[in-house]
Coordinates of C-alpha atoms and ligand atoms in Angstrom, one line a residue:
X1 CA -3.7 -14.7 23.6
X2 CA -1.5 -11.9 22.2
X3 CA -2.7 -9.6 19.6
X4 CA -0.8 -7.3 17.5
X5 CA -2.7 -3.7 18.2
X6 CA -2.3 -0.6 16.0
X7 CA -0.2 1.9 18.6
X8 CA 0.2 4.9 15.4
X9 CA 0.1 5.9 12.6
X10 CA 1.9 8.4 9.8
X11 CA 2.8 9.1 6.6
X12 CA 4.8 10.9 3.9
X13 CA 4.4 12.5 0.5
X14 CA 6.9 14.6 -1.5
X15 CA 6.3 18.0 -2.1
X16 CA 6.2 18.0 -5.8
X17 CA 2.8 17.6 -6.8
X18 CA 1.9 16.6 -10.8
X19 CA -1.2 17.2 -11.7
X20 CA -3.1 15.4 -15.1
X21 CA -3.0 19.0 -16.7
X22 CA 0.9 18.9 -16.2
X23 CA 1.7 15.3 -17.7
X24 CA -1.0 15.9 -20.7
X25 CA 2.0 17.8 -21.6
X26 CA 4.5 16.2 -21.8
X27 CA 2.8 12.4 -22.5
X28 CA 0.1 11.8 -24.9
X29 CA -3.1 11.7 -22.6
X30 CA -5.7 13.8 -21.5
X31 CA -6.6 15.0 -18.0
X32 CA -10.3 13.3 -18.8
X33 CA -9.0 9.4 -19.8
X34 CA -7.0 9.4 -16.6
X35 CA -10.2 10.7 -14.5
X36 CA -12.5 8.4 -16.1
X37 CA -10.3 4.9 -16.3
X38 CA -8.6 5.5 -12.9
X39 CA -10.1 7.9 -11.1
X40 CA -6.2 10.3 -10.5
X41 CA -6.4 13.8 -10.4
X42 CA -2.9 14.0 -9.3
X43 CA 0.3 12.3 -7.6
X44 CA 3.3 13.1 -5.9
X45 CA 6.8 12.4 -7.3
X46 CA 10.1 12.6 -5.0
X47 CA 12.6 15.1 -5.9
X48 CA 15.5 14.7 -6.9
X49 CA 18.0 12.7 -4.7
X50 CA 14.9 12.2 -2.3
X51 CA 14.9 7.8 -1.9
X52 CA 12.5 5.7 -0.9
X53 CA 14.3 5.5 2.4
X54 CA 14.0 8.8 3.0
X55 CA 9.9 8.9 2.5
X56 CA 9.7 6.1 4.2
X57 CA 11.9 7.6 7.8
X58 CA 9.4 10.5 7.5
X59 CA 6.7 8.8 7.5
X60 CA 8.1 6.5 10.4
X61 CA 8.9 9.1 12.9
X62 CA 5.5 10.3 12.6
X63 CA 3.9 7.0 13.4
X64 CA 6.0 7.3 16.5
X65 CA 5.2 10.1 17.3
X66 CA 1.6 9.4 17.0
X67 CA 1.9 6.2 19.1
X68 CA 3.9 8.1 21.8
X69 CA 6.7 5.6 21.4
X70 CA 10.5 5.9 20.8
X71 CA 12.9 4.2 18.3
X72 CA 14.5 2.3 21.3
X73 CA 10.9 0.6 22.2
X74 CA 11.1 -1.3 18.4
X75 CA 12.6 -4.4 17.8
X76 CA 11.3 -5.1 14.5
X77 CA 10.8 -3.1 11.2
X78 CA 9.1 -4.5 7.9
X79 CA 9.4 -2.4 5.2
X80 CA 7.5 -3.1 2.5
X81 CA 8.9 -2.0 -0.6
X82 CA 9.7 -2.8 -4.5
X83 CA 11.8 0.2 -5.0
X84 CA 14.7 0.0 -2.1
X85 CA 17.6 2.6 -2.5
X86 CA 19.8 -0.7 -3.4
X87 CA 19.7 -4.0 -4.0
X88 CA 20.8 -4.6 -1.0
X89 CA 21.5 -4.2 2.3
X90 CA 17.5 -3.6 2.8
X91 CA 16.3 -0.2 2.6
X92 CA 14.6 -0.9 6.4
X93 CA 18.1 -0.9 7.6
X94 CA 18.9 2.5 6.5
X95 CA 15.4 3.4 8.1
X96 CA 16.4 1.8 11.2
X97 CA 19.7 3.4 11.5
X98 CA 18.1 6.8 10.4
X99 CA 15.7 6.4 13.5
X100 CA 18.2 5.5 16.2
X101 CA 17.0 1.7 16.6
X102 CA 19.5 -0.7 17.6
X103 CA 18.1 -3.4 18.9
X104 CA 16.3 -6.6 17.0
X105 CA 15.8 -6.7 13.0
X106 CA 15.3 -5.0 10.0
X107 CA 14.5 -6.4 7.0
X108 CA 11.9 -5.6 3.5
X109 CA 9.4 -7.0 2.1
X110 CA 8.5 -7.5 -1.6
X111 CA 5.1 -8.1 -2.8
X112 CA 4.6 -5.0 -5.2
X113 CA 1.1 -3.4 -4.2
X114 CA 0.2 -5.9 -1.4
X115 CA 3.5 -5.3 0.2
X116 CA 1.8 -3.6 2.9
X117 CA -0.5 -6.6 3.7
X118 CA 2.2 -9.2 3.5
X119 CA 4.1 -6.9 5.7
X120 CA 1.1 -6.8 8.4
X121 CA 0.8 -10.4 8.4
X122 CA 4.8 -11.0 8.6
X123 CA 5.4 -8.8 11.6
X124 CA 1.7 -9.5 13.3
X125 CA 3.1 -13.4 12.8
X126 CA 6.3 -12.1 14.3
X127 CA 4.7 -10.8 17.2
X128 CA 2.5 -13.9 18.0
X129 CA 5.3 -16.3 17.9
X130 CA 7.5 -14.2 20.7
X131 CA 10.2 -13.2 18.0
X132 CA 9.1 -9.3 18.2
X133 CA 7.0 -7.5 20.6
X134 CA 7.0 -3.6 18.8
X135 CA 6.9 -3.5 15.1
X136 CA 7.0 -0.7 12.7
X137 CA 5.4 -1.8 9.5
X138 CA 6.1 0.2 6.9
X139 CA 5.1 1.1 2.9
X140 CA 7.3 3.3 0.7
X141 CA 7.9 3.5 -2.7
X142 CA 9.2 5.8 -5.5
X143 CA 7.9 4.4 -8.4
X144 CA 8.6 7.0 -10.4
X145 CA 12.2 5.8 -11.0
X146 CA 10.9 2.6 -12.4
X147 CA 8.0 3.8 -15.1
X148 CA 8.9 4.4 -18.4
X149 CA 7.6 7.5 -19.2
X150 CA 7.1 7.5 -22.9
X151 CA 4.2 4.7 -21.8
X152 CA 1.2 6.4 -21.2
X153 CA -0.4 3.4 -20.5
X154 CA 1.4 2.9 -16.8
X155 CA 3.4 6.2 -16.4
X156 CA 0.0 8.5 -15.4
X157 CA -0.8 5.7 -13.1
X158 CA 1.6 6.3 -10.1
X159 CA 3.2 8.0 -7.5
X160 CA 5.5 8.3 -4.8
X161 CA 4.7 7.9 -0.8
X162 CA 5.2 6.3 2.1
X163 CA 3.4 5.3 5.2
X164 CA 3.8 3.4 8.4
X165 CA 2.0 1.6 11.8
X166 CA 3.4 0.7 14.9
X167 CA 2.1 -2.4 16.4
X168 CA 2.8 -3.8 19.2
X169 CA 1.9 -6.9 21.1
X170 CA -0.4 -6.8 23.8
X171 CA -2.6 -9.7 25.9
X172 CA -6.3 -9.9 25.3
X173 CA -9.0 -12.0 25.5
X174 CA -9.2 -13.3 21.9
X175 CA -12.4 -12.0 21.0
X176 CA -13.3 -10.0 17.4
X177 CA -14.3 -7.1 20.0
X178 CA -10.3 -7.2 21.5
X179 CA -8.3 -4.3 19.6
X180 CA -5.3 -6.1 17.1
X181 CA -5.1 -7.6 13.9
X182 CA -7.9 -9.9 13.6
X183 CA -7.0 -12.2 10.5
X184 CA -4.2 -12.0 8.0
X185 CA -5.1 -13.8 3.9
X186 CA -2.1 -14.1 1.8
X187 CA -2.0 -15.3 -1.8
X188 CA 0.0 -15.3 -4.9
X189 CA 0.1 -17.2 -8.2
X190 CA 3.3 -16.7 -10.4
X191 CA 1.9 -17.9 -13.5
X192 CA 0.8 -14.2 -13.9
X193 CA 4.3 -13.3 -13.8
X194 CA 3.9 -11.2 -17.6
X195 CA 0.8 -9.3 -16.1
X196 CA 2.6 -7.1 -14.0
X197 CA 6.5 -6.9 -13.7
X198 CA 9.6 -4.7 -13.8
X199 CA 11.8 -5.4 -17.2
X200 CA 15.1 -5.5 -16.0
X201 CA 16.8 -6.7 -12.2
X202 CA 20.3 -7.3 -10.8
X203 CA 20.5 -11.1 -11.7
X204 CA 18.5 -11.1 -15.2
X205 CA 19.8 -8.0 -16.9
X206 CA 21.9 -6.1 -14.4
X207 CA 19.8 -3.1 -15.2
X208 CA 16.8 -1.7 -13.2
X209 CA 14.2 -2.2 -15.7
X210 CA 11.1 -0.3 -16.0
X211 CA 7.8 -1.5 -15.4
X212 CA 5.5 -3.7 -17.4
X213 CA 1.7 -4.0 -17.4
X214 CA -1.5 -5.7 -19.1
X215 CA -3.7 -3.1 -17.7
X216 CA -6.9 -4.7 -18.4
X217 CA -5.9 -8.0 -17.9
X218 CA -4.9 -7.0 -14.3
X219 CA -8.0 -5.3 -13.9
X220 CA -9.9 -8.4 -14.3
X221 CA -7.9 -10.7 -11.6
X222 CA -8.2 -7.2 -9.2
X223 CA -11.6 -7.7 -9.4
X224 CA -11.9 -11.3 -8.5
X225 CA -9.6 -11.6 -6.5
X226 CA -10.4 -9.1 -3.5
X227 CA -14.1 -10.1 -3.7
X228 CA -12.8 -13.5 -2.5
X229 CA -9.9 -12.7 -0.5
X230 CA -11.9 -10.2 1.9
X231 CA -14.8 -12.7 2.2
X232 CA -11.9 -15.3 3.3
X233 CA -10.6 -13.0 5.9
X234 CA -13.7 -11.9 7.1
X235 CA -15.0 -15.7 7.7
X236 CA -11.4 -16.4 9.5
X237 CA -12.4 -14.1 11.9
X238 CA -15.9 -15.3 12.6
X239 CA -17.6 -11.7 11.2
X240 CA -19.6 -10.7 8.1
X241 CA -18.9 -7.6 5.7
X242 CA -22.0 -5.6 7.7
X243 CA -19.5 -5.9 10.5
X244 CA -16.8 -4.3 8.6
X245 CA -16.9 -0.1 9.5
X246 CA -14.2 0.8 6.7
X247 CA -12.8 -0.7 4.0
X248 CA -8.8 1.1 3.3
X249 CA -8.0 -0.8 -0.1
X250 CA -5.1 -0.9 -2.3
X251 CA -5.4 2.7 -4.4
X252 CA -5.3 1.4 -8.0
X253 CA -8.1 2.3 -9.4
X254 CA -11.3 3.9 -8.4
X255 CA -13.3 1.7 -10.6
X256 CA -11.7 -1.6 -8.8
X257 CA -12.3 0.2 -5.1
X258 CA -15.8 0.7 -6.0
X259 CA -16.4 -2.5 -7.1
X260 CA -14.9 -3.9 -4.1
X261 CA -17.4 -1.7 -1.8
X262 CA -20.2 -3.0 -3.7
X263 CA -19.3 -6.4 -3.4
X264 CA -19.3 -6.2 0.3
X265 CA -22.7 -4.0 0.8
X266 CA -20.7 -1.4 1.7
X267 CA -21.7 2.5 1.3
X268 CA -19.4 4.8 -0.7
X269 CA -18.9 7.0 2.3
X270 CA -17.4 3.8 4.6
X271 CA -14.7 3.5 1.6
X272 CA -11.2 5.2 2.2
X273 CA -10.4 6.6 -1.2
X274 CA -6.8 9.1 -1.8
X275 CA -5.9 6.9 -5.4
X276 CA -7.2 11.0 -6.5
X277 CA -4.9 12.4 -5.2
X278 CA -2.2 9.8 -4.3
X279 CA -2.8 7.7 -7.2
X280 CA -0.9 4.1 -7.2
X281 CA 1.7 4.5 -4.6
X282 CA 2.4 0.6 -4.5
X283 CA 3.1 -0.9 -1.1
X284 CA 2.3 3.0 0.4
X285 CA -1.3 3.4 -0.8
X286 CA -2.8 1.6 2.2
X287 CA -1.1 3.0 5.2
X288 CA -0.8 6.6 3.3
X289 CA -5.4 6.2 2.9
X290 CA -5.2 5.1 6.7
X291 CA -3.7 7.4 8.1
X292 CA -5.4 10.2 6.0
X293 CA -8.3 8.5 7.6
X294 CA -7.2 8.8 11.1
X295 CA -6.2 12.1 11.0
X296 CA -9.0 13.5 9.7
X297 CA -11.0 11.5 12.3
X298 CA -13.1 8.8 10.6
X299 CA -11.5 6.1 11.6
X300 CA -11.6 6.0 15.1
X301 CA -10.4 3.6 18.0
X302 CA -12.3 0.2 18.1
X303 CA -13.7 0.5 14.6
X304 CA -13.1 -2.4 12.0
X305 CA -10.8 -2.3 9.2
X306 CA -10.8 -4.2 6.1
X307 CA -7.1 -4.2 4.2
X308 CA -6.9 -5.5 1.1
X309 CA -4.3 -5.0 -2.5
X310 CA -3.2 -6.6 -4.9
X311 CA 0.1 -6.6 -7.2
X312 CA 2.4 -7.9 -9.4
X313 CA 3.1 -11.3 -9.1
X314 CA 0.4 -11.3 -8.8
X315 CA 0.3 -11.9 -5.3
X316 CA -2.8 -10.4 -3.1
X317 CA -3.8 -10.5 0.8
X318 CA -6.5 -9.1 3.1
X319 CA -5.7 -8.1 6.7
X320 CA -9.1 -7.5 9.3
X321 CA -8.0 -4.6 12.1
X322 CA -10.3 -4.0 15.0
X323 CA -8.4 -0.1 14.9
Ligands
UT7_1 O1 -1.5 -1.8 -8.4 C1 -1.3 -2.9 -9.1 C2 -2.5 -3.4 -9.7 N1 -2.8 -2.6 -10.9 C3 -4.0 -2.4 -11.2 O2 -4.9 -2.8 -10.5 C4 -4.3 -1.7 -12.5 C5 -5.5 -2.4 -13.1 N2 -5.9 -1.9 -14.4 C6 -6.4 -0.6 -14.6 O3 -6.5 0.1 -13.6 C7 -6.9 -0.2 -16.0 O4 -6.9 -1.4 -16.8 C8 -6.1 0.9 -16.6 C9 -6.5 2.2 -15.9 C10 -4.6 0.6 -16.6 C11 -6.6 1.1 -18.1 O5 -7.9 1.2 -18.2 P1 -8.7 0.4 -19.3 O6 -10.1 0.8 -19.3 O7 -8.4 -1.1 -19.0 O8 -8.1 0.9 -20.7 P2 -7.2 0.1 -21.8 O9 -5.9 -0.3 -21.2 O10 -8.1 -1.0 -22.4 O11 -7.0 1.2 -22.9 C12 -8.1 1.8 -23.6 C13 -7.6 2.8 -24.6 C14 -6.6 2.2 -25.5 O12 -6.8 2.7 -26.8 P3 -7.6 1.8 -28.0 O13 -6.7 0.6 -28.1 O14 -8.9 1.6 -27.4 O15 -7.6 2.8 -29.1 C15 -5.3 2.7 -25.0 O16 -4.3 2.9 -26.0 O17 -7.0 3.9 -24.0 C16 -5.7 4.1 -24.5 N3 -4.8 4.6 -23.5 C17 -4.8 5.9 -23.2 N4 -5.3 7.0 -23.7 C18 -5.1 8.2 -23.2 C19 -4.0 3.9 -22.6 N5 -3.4 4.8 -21.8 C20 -3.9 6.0 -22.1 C21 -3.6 7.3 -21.6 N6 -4.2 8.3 -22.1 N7 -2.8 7.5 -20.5

């Protein structure tokens, strides 16, 4: 059967960096409520003129790089975003052009803060079905252009990024011990719609909008919500959570990744945590903590991954990786 494996990895922060010290400034917060609700020390905030396309290319041609592939070899990029440079044409298309690719499609992705796993299962589904064989999968975001910053309950809560995989699609036997994506969960329930939502959009009120949130409320379906989505995954794929060598969650909170890694039995040290330093990137957290991961050489090739977020929508997924 054909598997979708993990060729490389990258990713991409601006260089600005704002630390909690520097907001406290110039919002009414303190460097110790942001510590001790979310766990950010810091985030990263594009400059001026920088788009999410642009993040998003960096971080690409380092996952190429890493993989030892070319643009030419893709025929597929999924970009998983909810901040494109324009409503449309999709922001991957500027990507793709930007890399030299000329060949297949292009197109985003838009799940908010499981972006990244609907974009996995979308171009792993892709890959099964014949319709792609190389995909670059893709998280950026600026969500810095969307938060209102006289809210101190969202605007000290994210950042800007971008991260990306290359998969391609290769034979194997079919086994959890074969290298690919292993299992794909994808869920979403729109009745939460006023959780978690931008206030403004091109059809509604032809203005961008900023974004909305119910913090707490959030908090509580976050909670839920992965604890059964990563048990569902992990049962599609015939394996239990002591199988599971890293979890690489959705960077929200730290108090949401912890209770995650309890859930599953999981140590603190086999938990992929940047939401410190990244905080909330959206769509980018996940591939921006895996590759920090790869890099630095704890994840290494064979090991299994757990991928899990959850956004506004609120919609939610789980993806299980043999790396
Ligand atoms: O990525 C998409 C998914 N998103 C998430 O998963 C986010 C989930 N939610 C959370 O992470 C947490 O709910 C927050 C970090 C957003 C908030 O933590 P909390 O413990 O739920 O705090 P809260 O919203 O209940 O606020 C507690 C207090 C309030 O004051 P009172 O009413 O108790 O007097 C807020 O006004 O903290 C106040 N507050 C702040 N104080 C200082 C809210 N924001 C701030 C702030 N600085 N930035």
């Amino acid at each position: 059967m054909i598997r979708s494996v993990v060729q490389g990895c990258g990713s991409y922060l601006p260089e600005r960096v704002v630390t909690n010290e520097e907001l406290s400034r110039t919002v009414d917060t303190t460097d110790e409520w942001i510590r001790q609700r979310s766990g950010i020390c810091q985030r990263h905030i594009a400059a001026e003129g920088e788009f999410t396309s642009h993040l998003a290319i960096k971080a690409s041609q380092r996952a190429l790089d890493h993989a030892g592939l070319n643009a030419s070899d893709l025929d597929l990029i999924v970009l998983a975003t909810a901040t494109p440079d324009q409503t449309f044409p999709a922001t991957a298309t500027r990507v793709q052009a930007a890399l030299g690719m000329t060949k297949g499609a292009a197109f985003d992705v838009q799940a908010v803060c499981a972006g990244f796993v609907y974009g996995v299962s979308v171009a792993d589904s892709l890959i099964k079905s014949g319709l792609a064989s190389t995909a670059l999968v893709i998280g950026a975001e600026t969500f810095s252009r969307i938060l209102d910053w006289d809210d101190r309950g969202t605007c000290v809560l994210f950042g800007d990024g971008a991260g990306a995989i290359v998969l391609r699609g290769e034979q194997g036997a079919g086994t959890p011990a074969d290298r690919g994506i292993l299992a794909n969960a994808l869920h979403s329930d729109g009745r939460h719609h006023d959780l978690l939502y931008v206030d403004g959009g091109p059809s509604s009120t032809r203005t961008t909008g900023f974004l909305r949130m119910e913090g707490k409320e959030v908090f509580k379906h976050a909670v839920v919500n992965m604890a059964t989505v990563v048990g569902e995954v992990l049962e599609k794929a015939g394996l239990e959570a002591k199988d599971v060598d890293w979890l690489v969650p959705h960077q929200a909170n730290k108090r949401i990744i912890d209770g995650t890694g309890r859930k599953l039995g999981l140590p603190p040290e086999r938990v992929v945590v940047t939401v410190d330093k990244h905080a909330n990137t959206s769509a980018a957290s996940i591939p921006l903590a895996l590759d920090v991961a790869v890099k630095d050489g704890r994840i290494k090739k064979g090991d299994l991954l757990l991928l899990e977020g959850i956004g506004g929508g609120l919609s939610w997924g789980a993806s299980l990786v043999r790396w």
